[in-house]
Amino acid sequence: MKKHFIKVVLSSVIVMASFSSCKNSSSSSKNVSRATGWKINAKEGGFQYNSDFKEQETPPGTVFVEGGTFTKGKVQDDIMHDWNNTPTQQHVQSFYMDETEVTNVMYLEYLDYLKAVYPPDNPNYANIYKGALPDTLVWRNRLGFNETMTNNYLRHPAYAEYPVVGVNWVQASQYAEWRTDRVNEVMLEREGFLADDAKYKVLNGEIGGTFSTEAYLNNPESVYGGQIDSLQGKQKKDSINAFAKRSSGVIMPEYRLPTETEWEYAAQALVGTREYNNYRGRKKYPWEGDYTRNGQRVGRGDQLANFKQGKGDYGGIAGWSDDGADITAQVKSYKPNDFGLYDMAGNVSEWVADVYRPIVDDEISDFNYYRGNVFMKKAIGEDGKVEILEDQIVYDTLPNGKIVAVNLPGEIKEVPVGDEETYLRTNFDHSDNRGYRDGDPGSSRFFQRFSDESENRKMYDSPKHKVERDSTGNLVRQYDTSNYRTSLINDEVRVYKGGSWRDRAFWLDPAQRRYLPQYMATDDIGFRCAMSRVGSKSKTKNKSVRHKKAK
């Protein structure tokens, strides 16, 4: 009996040890699947994944903005009586934002690329470069002498680090798309998926075509005009990892314009304060205090932003009481806020991604609030692969007659989502959601009285100008002369935030919001880019600090 008991115990110990051994072998290695026990990243093949990924690195030109809860909207006296930003509590996910506005030299790099890769003297490309050019005539004034800025502001090196202006919302969005491709091109070169000289061969015209991030991810053989085999880096030696995927952790999310909520949150920079009133929306400027002048011992009395101080006073009296600028100022001329962002008040106002509406509908969303979603999907051809627009360039004629390229050669064709994606869904039911709950037919009080064809069905009765080109290329303009238009608001009107060198201190409040048609540009509106953070809310080092404190 005793021997039998010992034998049972020993066998149990052996079985437990074997289970423990299996458990340890499967969990001790990050390259062994906890689901199946199969190897990950095996040379023989199978599942390939970047198991060494730590966290998203900070994209070029940006700073990290840790997300959180804040009071979006204006709680100060609304002397303009707009009532278009009533306070709402919102939560924002972490993201990255350009530390400064996009400067002239940054935008000139974009123009230089377009000119080299898509020569304007080629009839097929004629409007790509031209459509991206800023409107330098925004500086002109009927009763002011500003020709020096008209001729020099964009290109003269004296203004290289000044914020670019004269760029409309459409152009700013296209710049962000181009920047995404260029940064990911560099990332793939660094990690050995592309040869170091790939991008220069495109610029020098040695190969046709160019690089598109989405085209690379969905059909890598299509990029660089189908010549990617000759441009691959050291990873080509390993056929399994010849091309990077999203699971490689190398491809960065897209650059884009920040949402209005992100911009306002970043400008307030509540991370630097623990005052309850500030958390409740009482912080008036991106800096501490209720005044535009520095109250600290060093630099006491200096202006903290570039703005219009009074009628006819754009910079103060020469030699004293001066903010250092009359028009725009060089970026980083003033102290950054607590997120490390410069000029979130003053210098130039900035485009954000949102379509303008006078009401922020927080009842439907208080998480990453954004109005402007148009859900699209990749077009799939008869062969089951995504459609690449190789030599097809779609142009759009804006209401002011400016022609812009909707897509560049080599990009993926996109189409609106349809019933296949929306059937029985509860979170969205169609592609275009710009007017959802405020501007779509259901938003109008008596919309059921009108037929589908009636223009009165829309809440916002804005003018409907028609601008198009005839078969010979001549511009045909047809202005809306109706006397029954009651609003300028429509789905092509975008929000811009922050005060500028032309604005009084009232507009420096991050909660202030104004709007302008997305095809228009001015001499006091610029932009900066943002990028979503993937993964954890906080930086890894911050998480480890919290864990240490908890222990």
Coordinates of C-alpha atoms in Angstrom, one line a residue:
M1 CA 0.0 0.0 0.0
K2 CA 2.8 2.4 0.9
K3 CA 4.7 1.6 -2.3
H4 CA 1.5 2.1 -4.3
F5 CA 1.0 5.5 -2.6
I6 CA 4.6 6.6 -3.3
K7 CA 4.2 5.5 -6.9
V8 CA 1.0 7.5 -7.3
V9 CA 2.6 10.6 -5.8
L10 CA 5.7 10.3 -8.0
S11 CA 3.6 9.9 -11.1
S12 CA 1.5 13.0 -10.1
V13 CA 4.6 15.0 -9.6
I14 CA 6.0 13.9 -13.0
V15 CA 2.7 14.8 -14.7
M16 CA 2.5 18.2 -13.0
A17 CA 6.1 18.8 -13.8
S18 CA 5.5 18.0 -17.5
F19 CA 2.5 20.4 -17.6
S20 CA 4.6 23.0 -15.8
S21 CA 7.3 22.4 -18.4
C22 CA 4.9 22.9 -21.2
K23 CA 3.5 26.0 -19.7
N24 CA 6.9 27.5 -19.1
S25 CA 8.1 26.7 -22.6
S26 CA 5.1 28.3 -24.2
S27 CA 5.0 31.4 -22.1
S28 CA 8.7 32.0 -21.5
S29 CA 9.3 32.7 -25.2
K30 CA 7.6 35.7 -26.8
N31 CA 8.1 33.9 -30.1
V32 CA 5.8 31.0 -29.1
S33 CA 2.1 31.4 -29.4
R34 CA 0.1 31.3 -26.1
A35 CA -2.9 30.2 -28.2
T36 CA -1.5 27.2 -30.1
G37 CA 2.0 26.6 -29.0
W38 CA 3.2 27.2 -32.5
K39 CA 6.4 29.2 -33.2
I40 CA 6.0 32.8 -34.2
N41 CA 8.4 34.2 -36.8
A42 CA 9.7 30.8 -37.7
K43 CA 12.1 30.7 -40.6
E44 CA 10.2 27.8 -42.0
G45 CA 7.1 30.1 -42.4
G46 CA 3.9 30.4 -40.6
F47 CA 2.7 33.4 -38.6
Q48 CA 5.0 36.5 -38.8
Y49 CA 4.6 39.3 -36.2
N50 CA 6.7 42.0 -34.6
S51 CA 6.9 40.5 -31.1
D52 CA 9.7 43.0 -30.2
F53 CA 7.5 46.1 -30.6
K54 CA 7.6 48.3 -27.6
E55 CA 5.6 51.4 -28.4
Q56 CA 5.0 53.9 -31.2
E57 CA 7.9 56.3 -31.6
T58 CA 7.4 60.0 -31.8
P59 CA 6.9 61.0 -35.5
P60 CA 9.2 63.6 -37.0
G61 CA 8.3 67.2 -36.1
T62 CA 5.8 66.3 -33.4
V63 CA 5.4 66.1 -29.6
F64 CA 3.4 63.6 -27.6
V65 CA 0.1 64.8 -26.2
E66 CA -1.3 62.4 -23.5
G67 CA -5.1 62.2 -23.7
G68 CA -7.5 62.8 -21.0
T69 CA -10.7 64.5 -19.9
F70 CA -11.3 68.2 -20.2
T71 CA -14.1 70.8 -20.5
K72 CA -14.4 71.7 -24.2
G73 CA -16.1 75.0 -24.9
K74 CA -16.2 78.5 -23.7
V75 CA -17.2 79.4 -20.1
Q76 CA -16.1 83.1 -20.3
D77 CA -18.5 85.9 -21.4
D78 CA -19.5 85.4 -25.0
I79 CA -19.3 89.0 -26.1
M80 CA -19.8 88.0 -29.8
H81 CA -23.0 86.3 -28.9
D82 CA -22.1 83.3 -31.1
W83 CA -23.1 80.7 -28.5
N84 CA -21.5 78.1 -30.7
N85 CA -19.3 76.4 -28.2
T86 CA -21.2 75.7 -25.0
P87 CA -19.2 73.8 -22.4
T88 CA -19.2 70.0 -22.7
Q89 CA -17.0 67.4 -21.0
Q90 CA -15.0 65.4 -23.5
H91 CA -12.4 62.7 -23.5
V92 CA -9.5 62.7 -26.0
Q93 CA -7.3 59.8 -26.8
S94 CA -3.5 60.4 -26.8
F95 CA -2.0 61.7 -30.0
Y96 CA 0.9 63.5 -31.5
M97 CA 0.9 67.1 -32.8
D98 CA 3.4 69.2 -34.7
E99 CA 5.3 71.3 -32.2
T100 CA 5.0 74.4 -34.5
E101 CA 2.8 75.4 -37.4
V102 CA 3.9 74.0 -40.8
T103 CA 6.5 76.6 -42.0
N104 CA 7.3 78.0 -45.4
V105 CA 10.4 75.8 -45.8
M106 CA 8.4 72.7 -44.8
Y107 CA 5.7 73.5 -47.4
L108 CA 8.4 74.4 -50.1
E109 CA 9.8 70.9 -49.7
Y110 CA 6.4 69.5 -50.6
L111 CA 6.2 71.8 -53.7
D112 CA 9.7 70.9 -54.8
Y113 CA 8.8 67.2 -54.6
L114 CA 5.6 67.7 -56.7
K115 CA 7.4 69.7 -59.2
A116 CA 10.2 67.1 -59.6
V117 CA 8.0 64.0 -59.7
Y118 CA 5.0 65.5 -61.5
P119 CA 6.6 68.1 -63.9
P120 CA 4.0 70.9 -64.6
D121 CA 5.1 71.0 -68.3
N122 CA 3.7 67.5 -68.6
P123 CA 0.0 68.0 -69.7
N124 CA -1.1 65.1 -67.6
Y125 CA 0.4 66.6 -64.4
A126 CA -0.1 70.3 -65.2
N127 CA -2.6 70.9 -62.3
I128 CA -0.9 68.9 -59.6
Y129 CA 1.8 71.4 -58.8
K130 CA -0.4 74.4 -59.6
G131 CA -3.2 73.2 -57.4
A132 CA -0.8 72.9 -54.4
L133 CA 0.6 76.4 -54.6
P134 CA -0.4 78.7 -51.8
D135 CA -2.4 81.8 -52.7
T136 CA 0.3 84.6 -52.3
L137 CA -2.3 87.2 -53.3
V138 CA -3.9 86.9 -49.8
W139 CA -1.5 89.6 -48.7
R140 CA -2.9 92.3 -51.0
N141 CA -5.1 95.0 -49.6
R142 CA -7.0 97.7 -51.5
L143 CA -5.7 100.4 -49.2
G144 CA -2.4 98.9 -48.0
F145 CA 1.1 98.4 -49.4
N146 CA 1.8 94.7 -48.9
E147 CA 3.5 93.7 -52.2
T148 CA 6.7 92.8 -50.4
M149 CA 4.9 89.9 -48.6
T150 CA 3.1 89.0 -51.8
N151 CA 6.4 88.5 -53.7
N152 CA 8.7 87.3 -50.9
Y153 CA 6.8 85.7 -47.9
L154 CA 6.6 82.2 -49.3
R155 CA 10.0 81.7 -50.9
H156 CA 12.5 84.1 -49.4
P157 CA 14.8 82.5 -46.8
A158 CA 14.2 85.4 -44.4
Y159 CA 10.7 83.9 -43.9
A160 CA 11.8 80.2 -44.0
E161 CA 10.7 79.5 -40.5
Y162 CA 7.6 81.5 -40.5
P163 CA 4.2 79.7 -40.7
V164 CA 2.9 79.1 -44.2
V165 CA -0.3 81.0 -45.1
G166 CA -2.5 81.3 -48.1
V167 CA -3.2 77.5 -47.9
N168 CA -6.8 76.4 -47.9
W169 CA -8.2 73.5 -46.0
V170 CA -8.1 71.1 -49.0
Q171 CA -4.5 71.9 -49.7
A172 CA -3.6 71.4 -46.0
S173 CA -5.2 68.0 -46.0
Q174 CA -3.4 67.0 -49.1
Y175 CA 0.0 68.1 -47.6
A176 CA -0.7 65.8 -44.7
E177 CA -1.4 62.8 -47.0
W178 CA 1.9 63.5 -48.9
R179 CA 3.8 63.8 -45.6
T180 CA 2.5 60.4 -44.5
D181 CA 4.0 58.7 -47.5
R182 CA 7.4 60.4 -47.3
V183 CA 7.8 59.6 -43.6
N184 CA 6.8 55.9 -44.1
E185 CA 9.2 55.8 -47.0
V186 CA 12.0 56.8 -44.6
M187 CA 10.9 54.3 -42.0
L188 CA 11.0 51.4 -44.5
E189 CA 14.5 52.5 -45.6
R190 CA 15.7 52.6 -42.0
E191 CA 14.4 49.1 -41.3
G192 CA 15.8 47.6 -44.5
F193 CA 12.6 47.1 -46.5
L194 CA 13.6 49.7 -49.1
A195 CA 17.0 50.7 -50.5
D196 CA 18.5 53.9 -49.1
D197 CA 18.4 55.7 -52.5
A198 CA 14.9 54.7 -53.4
K199 CA 13.3 58.1 -52.8
Y200 CA 16.1 59.9 -54.6
K201 CA 15.7 57.8 -57.7
V202 CA 12.1 58.9 -57.8
L203 CA 13.1 62.6 -57.5
N204 CA 15.8 62.2 -60.1
G205 CA 13.4 60.6 -62.6
E206 CA 15.5 57.3 -62.7
I207 CA 12.3 55.3 -62.1
G208 CA 8.7 56.0 -62.9
G209 CA 6.0 56.1 -60.2
T210 CA 6.3 56.8 -56.6
F211 CA 5.5 55.5 -53.1
S212 CA 2.0 55.3 -51.5
T213 CA 1.6 53.9 -48.0
E214 CA -1.8 52.3 -48.6
A215 CA -0.8 50.9 -52.0
Y216 CA 2.4 49.4 -50.5
L217 CA 0.4 47.7 -47.7
N218 CA -2.3 46.3 -50.0
N219 CA -0.3 45.6 -53.2
P220 CA 3.4 46.2 -52.6
E221 CA 4.3 45.2 -56.2
S222 CA 2.5 48.2 -57.5
V223 CA 4.6 51.0 -55.9
Y224 CA 7.4 52.7 -57.7
G225 CA 5.6 52.0 -61.0
G226 CA 6.0 48.3 -60.4
Q227 CA 9.8 48.5 -60.0
I228 CA 10.0 47.8 -56.3
D229 CA 12.0 44.6 -56.8
S230 CA 15.0 46.7 -57.8
L231 CA 14.6 49.0 -54.8
Q232 CA 14.3 46.6 -51.9
G233 CA 16.8 46.6 -49.0
K234 CA 18.5 44.0 -46.9
Q235 CA 15.2 42.4 -46.0
K236 CA 15.0 41.0 -49.6
K237 CA 17.3 38.3 -48.5
D238 CA 14.5 36.9 -46.3
S239 CA 11.6 36.1 -48.6
I240 CA 9.2 35.8 -45.7
N241 CA 9.7 39.4 -44.7
A242 CA 10.4 40.9 -48.1
F243 CA 7.6 43.5 -47.5
A244 CA 6.5 45.2 -44.4
K245 CA 3.0 44.8 -43.1
R246 CA 1.0 46.6 -40.4
S247 CA 1.9 43.8 -38.1
S248 CA 5.6 44.7 -38.7
G249 CA 5.1 47.8 -36.5
V250 CA 7.1 49.9 -39.0
I251 CA 4.4 51.7 -40.8
M252 CA 3.2 54.8 -39.0
P253 CA -0.4 56.0 -38.9
E254 CA -1.3 58.8 -41.2
Y255 CA -0.6 62.5 -40.7
R256 CA -3.8 64.5 -40.7
L257 CA -5.3 67.7 -39.5
P258 CA -6.1 67.6 -35.8
T259 CA -9.8 67.4 -34.8
E260 CA -11.2 70.5 -33.2
T261 CA -11.4 68.6 -29.9
E262 CA -7.8 67.5 -30.1
W263 CA -6.6 71.0 -31.0
E264 CA -8.5 72.7 -28.1
Y265 CA -7.3 70.1 -25.6
A266 CA -3.7 70.5 -26.8
A267 CA -3.9 74.3 -26.6
Q268 CA -5.3 74.3 -23.1
A269 CA -2.5 72.0 -21.9
L270 CA -4.1 71.2 -18.5
V271 CA -1.2 68.7 -17.9
G272 CA 0.7 71.6 -16.3
T273 CA -1.8 72.6 -13.7
R274 CA -3.8 70.9 -10.9
E275 CA -6.2 73.8 -10.3
Y276 CA -9.8 72.6 -10.2
N277 CA -11.1 75.7 -12.0
N278 CA -8.8 75.1 -14.9
Y279 CA -10.0 71.5 -15.2
R280 CA -13.6 72.9 -15.4
G281 CA -12.7 75.0 -18.3
R282 CA -11.6 78.2 -16.6
K283 CA -8.2 78.4 -18.2
K284 CA -8.3 81.4 -20.4
Y285 CA -5.1 81.0 -22.4
P286 CA -2.6 78.3 -23.3
W287 CA -0.5 79.7 -20.4
E288 CA -1.4 80.3 -16.8
G289 CA -3.1 83.5 -15.7
D290 CA -5.6 85.9 -17.1
Y291 CA -3.3 88.3 -18.9
T292 CA -1.3 88.3 -22.2
R293 CA 1.9 89.6 -20.6
N294 CA 4.5 87.6 -18.7
G295 CA 4.1 87.9 -14.9
Q296 CA 7.2 85.9 -14.0
R297 CA 10.4 87.6 -12.7
V298 CA 12.4 86.8 -15.9
G299 CA 10.8 88.6 -18.8
R300 CA 8.2 90.3 -16.8
G301 CA 5.9 92.4 -19.0
D302 CA 6.8 90.7 -22.3
Q303 CA 3.9 89.6 -24.5
L304 CA 3.3 85.9 -24.5
A305 CA 1.9 85.7 -28.1
N306 CA 1.8 87.5 -31.4
F307 CA -1.6 89.3 -31.7
K308 CA -3.1 92.7 -32.5
Q309 CA -2.9 94.8 -29.3
G310 CA -5.3 97.5 -30.5
K311 CA -6.5 99.5 -33.5
G312 CA -3.5 100.1 -35.7
D313 CA -1.3 98.4 -33.1
Y314 CA 0.1 95.1 -34.5
G315 CA 3.3 95.0 -32.5
G316 CA 3.5 97.8 -29.9
I317 CA 5.8 100.8 -29.8
A318 CA 9.2 100.3 -31.3
G319 CA 11.8 99.5 -28.6
W320 CA 9.4 98.7 -25.8
S321 CA 6.0 97.2 -25.2
D322 CA 6.7 95.2 -28.4
D323 CA 5.6 91.6 -29.2
G324 CA 8.5 91.3 -31.7
A325 CA 6.3 91.0 -34.8
D326 CA 4.0 93.0 -37.0
I327 CA 2.7 90.3 -39.3
T328 CA 3.5 86.6 -38.5
A329 CA 6.5 85.8 -36.3
Q330 CA 9.2 83.1 -36.7
V331 CA 8.0 79.9 -35.0
K332 CA 9.3 79.3 -31.5
S333 CA 9.5 83.0 -30.9
Y334 CA 7.4 82.6 -27.7
K335 CA 7.5 80.0 -24.9
P336 CA 5.7 76.7 -25.6
N337 CA 2.8 75.5 -23.5
D338 CA 3.0 72.6 -21.1
F339 CA 2.7 70.1 -23.8
G340 CA 5.7 71.6 -25.6
L341 CA 3.6 73.2 -28.4
Y342 CA 4.4 76.6 -29.8
D343 CA 2.0 79.3 -30.9
M344 CA -1.2 77.7 -29.9
A345 CA -2.4 81.2 -29.4
G346 CA -1.5 84.0 -31.8
N347 CA 0.8 84.2 -34.8
V348 CA -1.7 82.4 -37.2
S349 CA -5.0 80.8 -36.7
E350 CA -5.1 77.1 -37.7
W351 CA -7.3 74.8 -39.7
V352 CA -8.8 71.8 -38.0
A353 CA -10.5 68.8 -39.5
D354 CA -14.0 69.5 -38.4
V355 CA -17.0 70.6 -40.5
Y356 CA -18.5 73.6 -38.7
R357 CA -21.8 73.5 -36.9
P358 CA -23.0 76.0 -34.3
I359 CA -23.9 73.1 -31.9
V360 CA -21.5 70.5 -30.5
D361 CA -23.7 67.3 -30.1
D362 CA -22.2 65.7 -27.0
E363 CA -25.3 63.6 -26.4
I364 CA -24.2 61.3 -29.2
S365 CA -20.5 61.3 -28.5
D366 CA -18.3 62.6 -25.7
F367 CA -15.3 60.4 -26.8
N368 CA -12.9 61.8 -29.5
Y369 CA -15.7 64.1 -30.7
Y370 CA -15.4 64.9 -34.4
R371 CA -17.8 66.1 -37.1
G372 CA -16.8 65.3 -40.7
N373 CA -16.7 61.6 -41.1
V374 CA -17.1 60.3 -44.7
F375 CA -16.5 56.6 -44.5
M376 CA -14.8 55.1 -47.5
K377 CA -13.5 51.7 -48.6
K378 CA -10.9 50.5 -51.0
A379 CA -12.2 49.6 -54.5
I380 CA -11.7 46.0 -55.4
G381 CA -11.2 45.0 -59.0
E382 CA -12.5 42.0 -60.8
D383 CA -9.2 40.2 -60.0
G384 CA -9.9 40.5 -56.3
K385 CA -7.1 43.0 -55.8
V386 CA -7.4 46.7 -54.9
E387 CA -7.6 49.1 -57.8
I388 CA -4.5 51.3 -58.2
L389 CA -4.9 54.6 -60.0
E390 CA -1.7 54.4 -61.9
D391 CA -2.1 57.1 -64.6
Q392 CA -5.6 58.2 -63.7
I393 CA -5.7 61.6 -62.0
V394 CA -9.0 62.8 -60.7
Y395 CA -9.2 66.6 -60.5
D396 CA -11.7 68.7 -58.6
T397 CA -12.7 72.3 -59.5
L398 CA -13.2 74.3 -56.3
P399 CA -15.9 77.0 -56.1
N400 CA -13.2 79.7 -56.6
G401 CA -12.0 78.0 -59.8
K402 CA -8.9 76.5 -58.4
I403 CA -8.2 73.0 -59.7
V404 CA -6.7 70.5 -57.2
A405 CA -5.8 66.8 -57.7
V406 CA -8.1 64.5 -55.6
N407 CA -5.6 61.7 -56.0
L408 CA -2.0 61.3 -57.1
P409 CA -0.8 58.5 -59.5
G410 CA -0.2 55.2 -57.7
E411 CA -2.7 55.7 -55.0
I412 CA -5.6 53.3 -54.2
K413 CA -9.1 54.1 -55.6
E414 CA -11.6 54.6 -52.8
V415 CA -15.4 54.5 -53.0
P416 CA -18.1 55.3 -50.4
V417 CA -19.2 52.4 -48.1
G418 CA -22.5 50.8 -49.1
D419 CA -25.2 48.4 -47.9
E420 CA -22.6 45.6 -47.6
E421 CA -20.9 47.5 -44.7
T422 CA -23.9 49.2 -43.2
Y423 CA -26.5 46.5 -43.1
L424 CA -27.9 46.0 -39.6
R425 CA -25.3 48.2 -38.0
T426 CA -26.1 50.4 -35.1
N427 CA -23.1 52.7 -35.1
F428 CA -23.4 54.1 -38.7
D429 CA -25.8 53.5 -41.6
H430 CA -24.3 55.5 -44.5
S431 CA -21.1 57.0 -45.8
D432 CA -21.4 60.7 -45.4
N433 CA -22.0 61.7 -41.8
R434 CA -21.0 65.4 -42.0
G435 CA -24.5 66.6 -41.3
Y436 CA -25.6 63.9 -38.9
R437 CA -28.2 65.2 -36.3
D438 CA -27.5 68.8 -37.4
G439 CA -27.9 69.5 -41.1
D440 CA -29.2 66.2 -42.5
P441 CA -32.8 66.0 -43.5
G442 CA -33.8 64.6 -40.1
S443 CA -32.5 67.7 -38.4
S444 CA -35.0 70.0 -40.0
R445 CA -38.2 70.6 -37.9
F446 CA -40.7 70.0 -40.7
F447 CA -38.5 68.1 -43.2
Q448 CA -41.3 65.5 -43.8
R449 CA -43.4 68.2 -45.4
F450 CA -41.0 68.5 -48.3
S451 CA -40.2 66.2 -51.2
D452 CA -36.8 64.6 -51.5
E453 CA -36.0 67.0 -54.4
S454 CA -36.8 70.1 -52.4
E455 CA -33.9 72.3 -51.4
N456 CA -35.9 73.4 -48.4
R457 CA -35.3 70.0 -47.0
K458 CA -31.9 71.1 -45.7
M459 CA -31.5 72.9 -42.4
Y460 CA -28.7 75.1 -43.6
D461 CA -29.8 77.0 -46.7
S462 CA -26.4 78.1 -48.0
P463 CA -25.7 79.5 -51.5
K464 CA -25.1 76.9 -54.1
H465 CA -22.7 78.3 -56.7
K466 CA -21.8 76.1 -59.6
V467 CA -18.2 76.2 -61.0
E468 CA -17.1 73.8 -63.7
R469 CA -15.0 73.7 -66.9
D470 CA -16.4 73.1 -70.3
S471 CA -15.0 70.7 -72.9
T472 CA -12.4 73.3 -74.0
G473 CA -11.1 73.9 -70.4
N474 CA -12.7 77.3 -70.0
L475 CA -14.0 78.1 -66.5
V476 CA -17.8 78.5 -66.3
R477 CA -19.1 80.2 -63.2
Q478 CA -22.7 80.3 -62.2
Y479 CA -23.4 82.3 -59.0
D480 CA -26.4 81.6 -56.8
T481 CA -28.4 84.9 -56.9
S482 CA -31.3 83.7 -54.8
N483 CA -32.6 86.1 -52.2
Y484 CA -33.8 83.3 -49.9
R485 CA -30.4 82.1 -48.7
T486 CA -30.2 82.4 -44.9
S487 CA -26.8 80.9 -44.0
L488 CA -23.2 80.4 -45.2
I489 CA -23.0 77.0 -43.3
N490 CA -22.8 73.8 -45.4
D491 CA -20.7 70.6 -45.4
E492 CA -17.8 72.3 -47.1
V493 CA -17.3 74.9 -44.3
R494 CA -14.5 74.1 -41.9
V495 CA -13.5 75.2 -38.4
Y496 CA -10.4 77.2 -37.7
K497 CA -9.0 77.9 -34.2
G498 CA -6.7 80.2 -32.3
G499 CA -6.1 83.9 -32.6
S500 CA -3.7 85.3 -35.2
W501 CA -1.5 88.4 -35.7
R502 CA -4.6 90.1 -37.1
D503 CA -6.8 89.3 -34.0
R504 CA -7.4 91.0 -30.7
A505 CA -6.7 89.1 -27.4
F506 CA -10.3 87.9 -27.2
W507 CA -9.6 85.3 -30.0
L508 CA -6.6 83.8 -28.2
D509 CA -8.9 81.7 -26.0
P510 CA -8.5 78.1 -27.2
A511 CA -12.3 77.6 -27.0
Q512 CA -13.0 80.2 -29.6
R513 CA -14.1 78.8 -33.0
R514 CA -14.7 80.4 -36.4
Y515 CA -15.4 79.0 -39.8
L516 CA -14.5 79.5 -43.4
P517 CA -15.3 77.6 -46.7
Q518 CA -12.6 74.9 -47.1
Y519 CA -11.6 76.3 -50.5
M520 CA -10.7 79.8 -49.2
A521 CA -7.3 81.0 -47.9
T522 CA -6.2 84.1 -45.9
D523 CA -3.0 85.7 -44.8
D524 CA -3.7 84.8 -41.1
I525 CA -4.6 81.1 -41.3
G526 CA -2.1 78.3 -41.3
F527 CA -2.1 74.7 -40.0
R528 CA -0.2 72.0 -38.2
C529 CA -0.5 68.2 -38.5
A530 CA -1.4 65.6 -36.0
M531 CA -1.1 61.8 -35.8
S532 CA -3.1 59.3 -33.7
R533 CA -1.2 57.3 -31.1
V534 CA -1.6 53.5 -31.3
G535 CA -1.3 51.4 -28.2
S536 CA -1.1 52.6 -24.6
K537 CA -2.5 55.9 -23.5
S538 CA 0.7 56.9 -21.8
K539 CA 4.4 56.5 -22.6
T540 CA 5.9 53.3 -21.4
K541 CA 8.2 55.1 -19.0
N542 CA 5.3 56.9 -17.4
K543 CA 3.5 53.6 -16.9
S544 CA 6.6 52.1 -15.2
V545 CA 6.8 55.1 -12.9
R546 CA 3.2 54.6 -11.8
H547 CA 3.7 50.9 -11.2
K548 CA 6.8 51.6 -9.1
K549 CA 4.8 54.1 -7.0
A550 CA 2.0 51.6 -6.6
K551 CA 4.4 49.0 -5.2

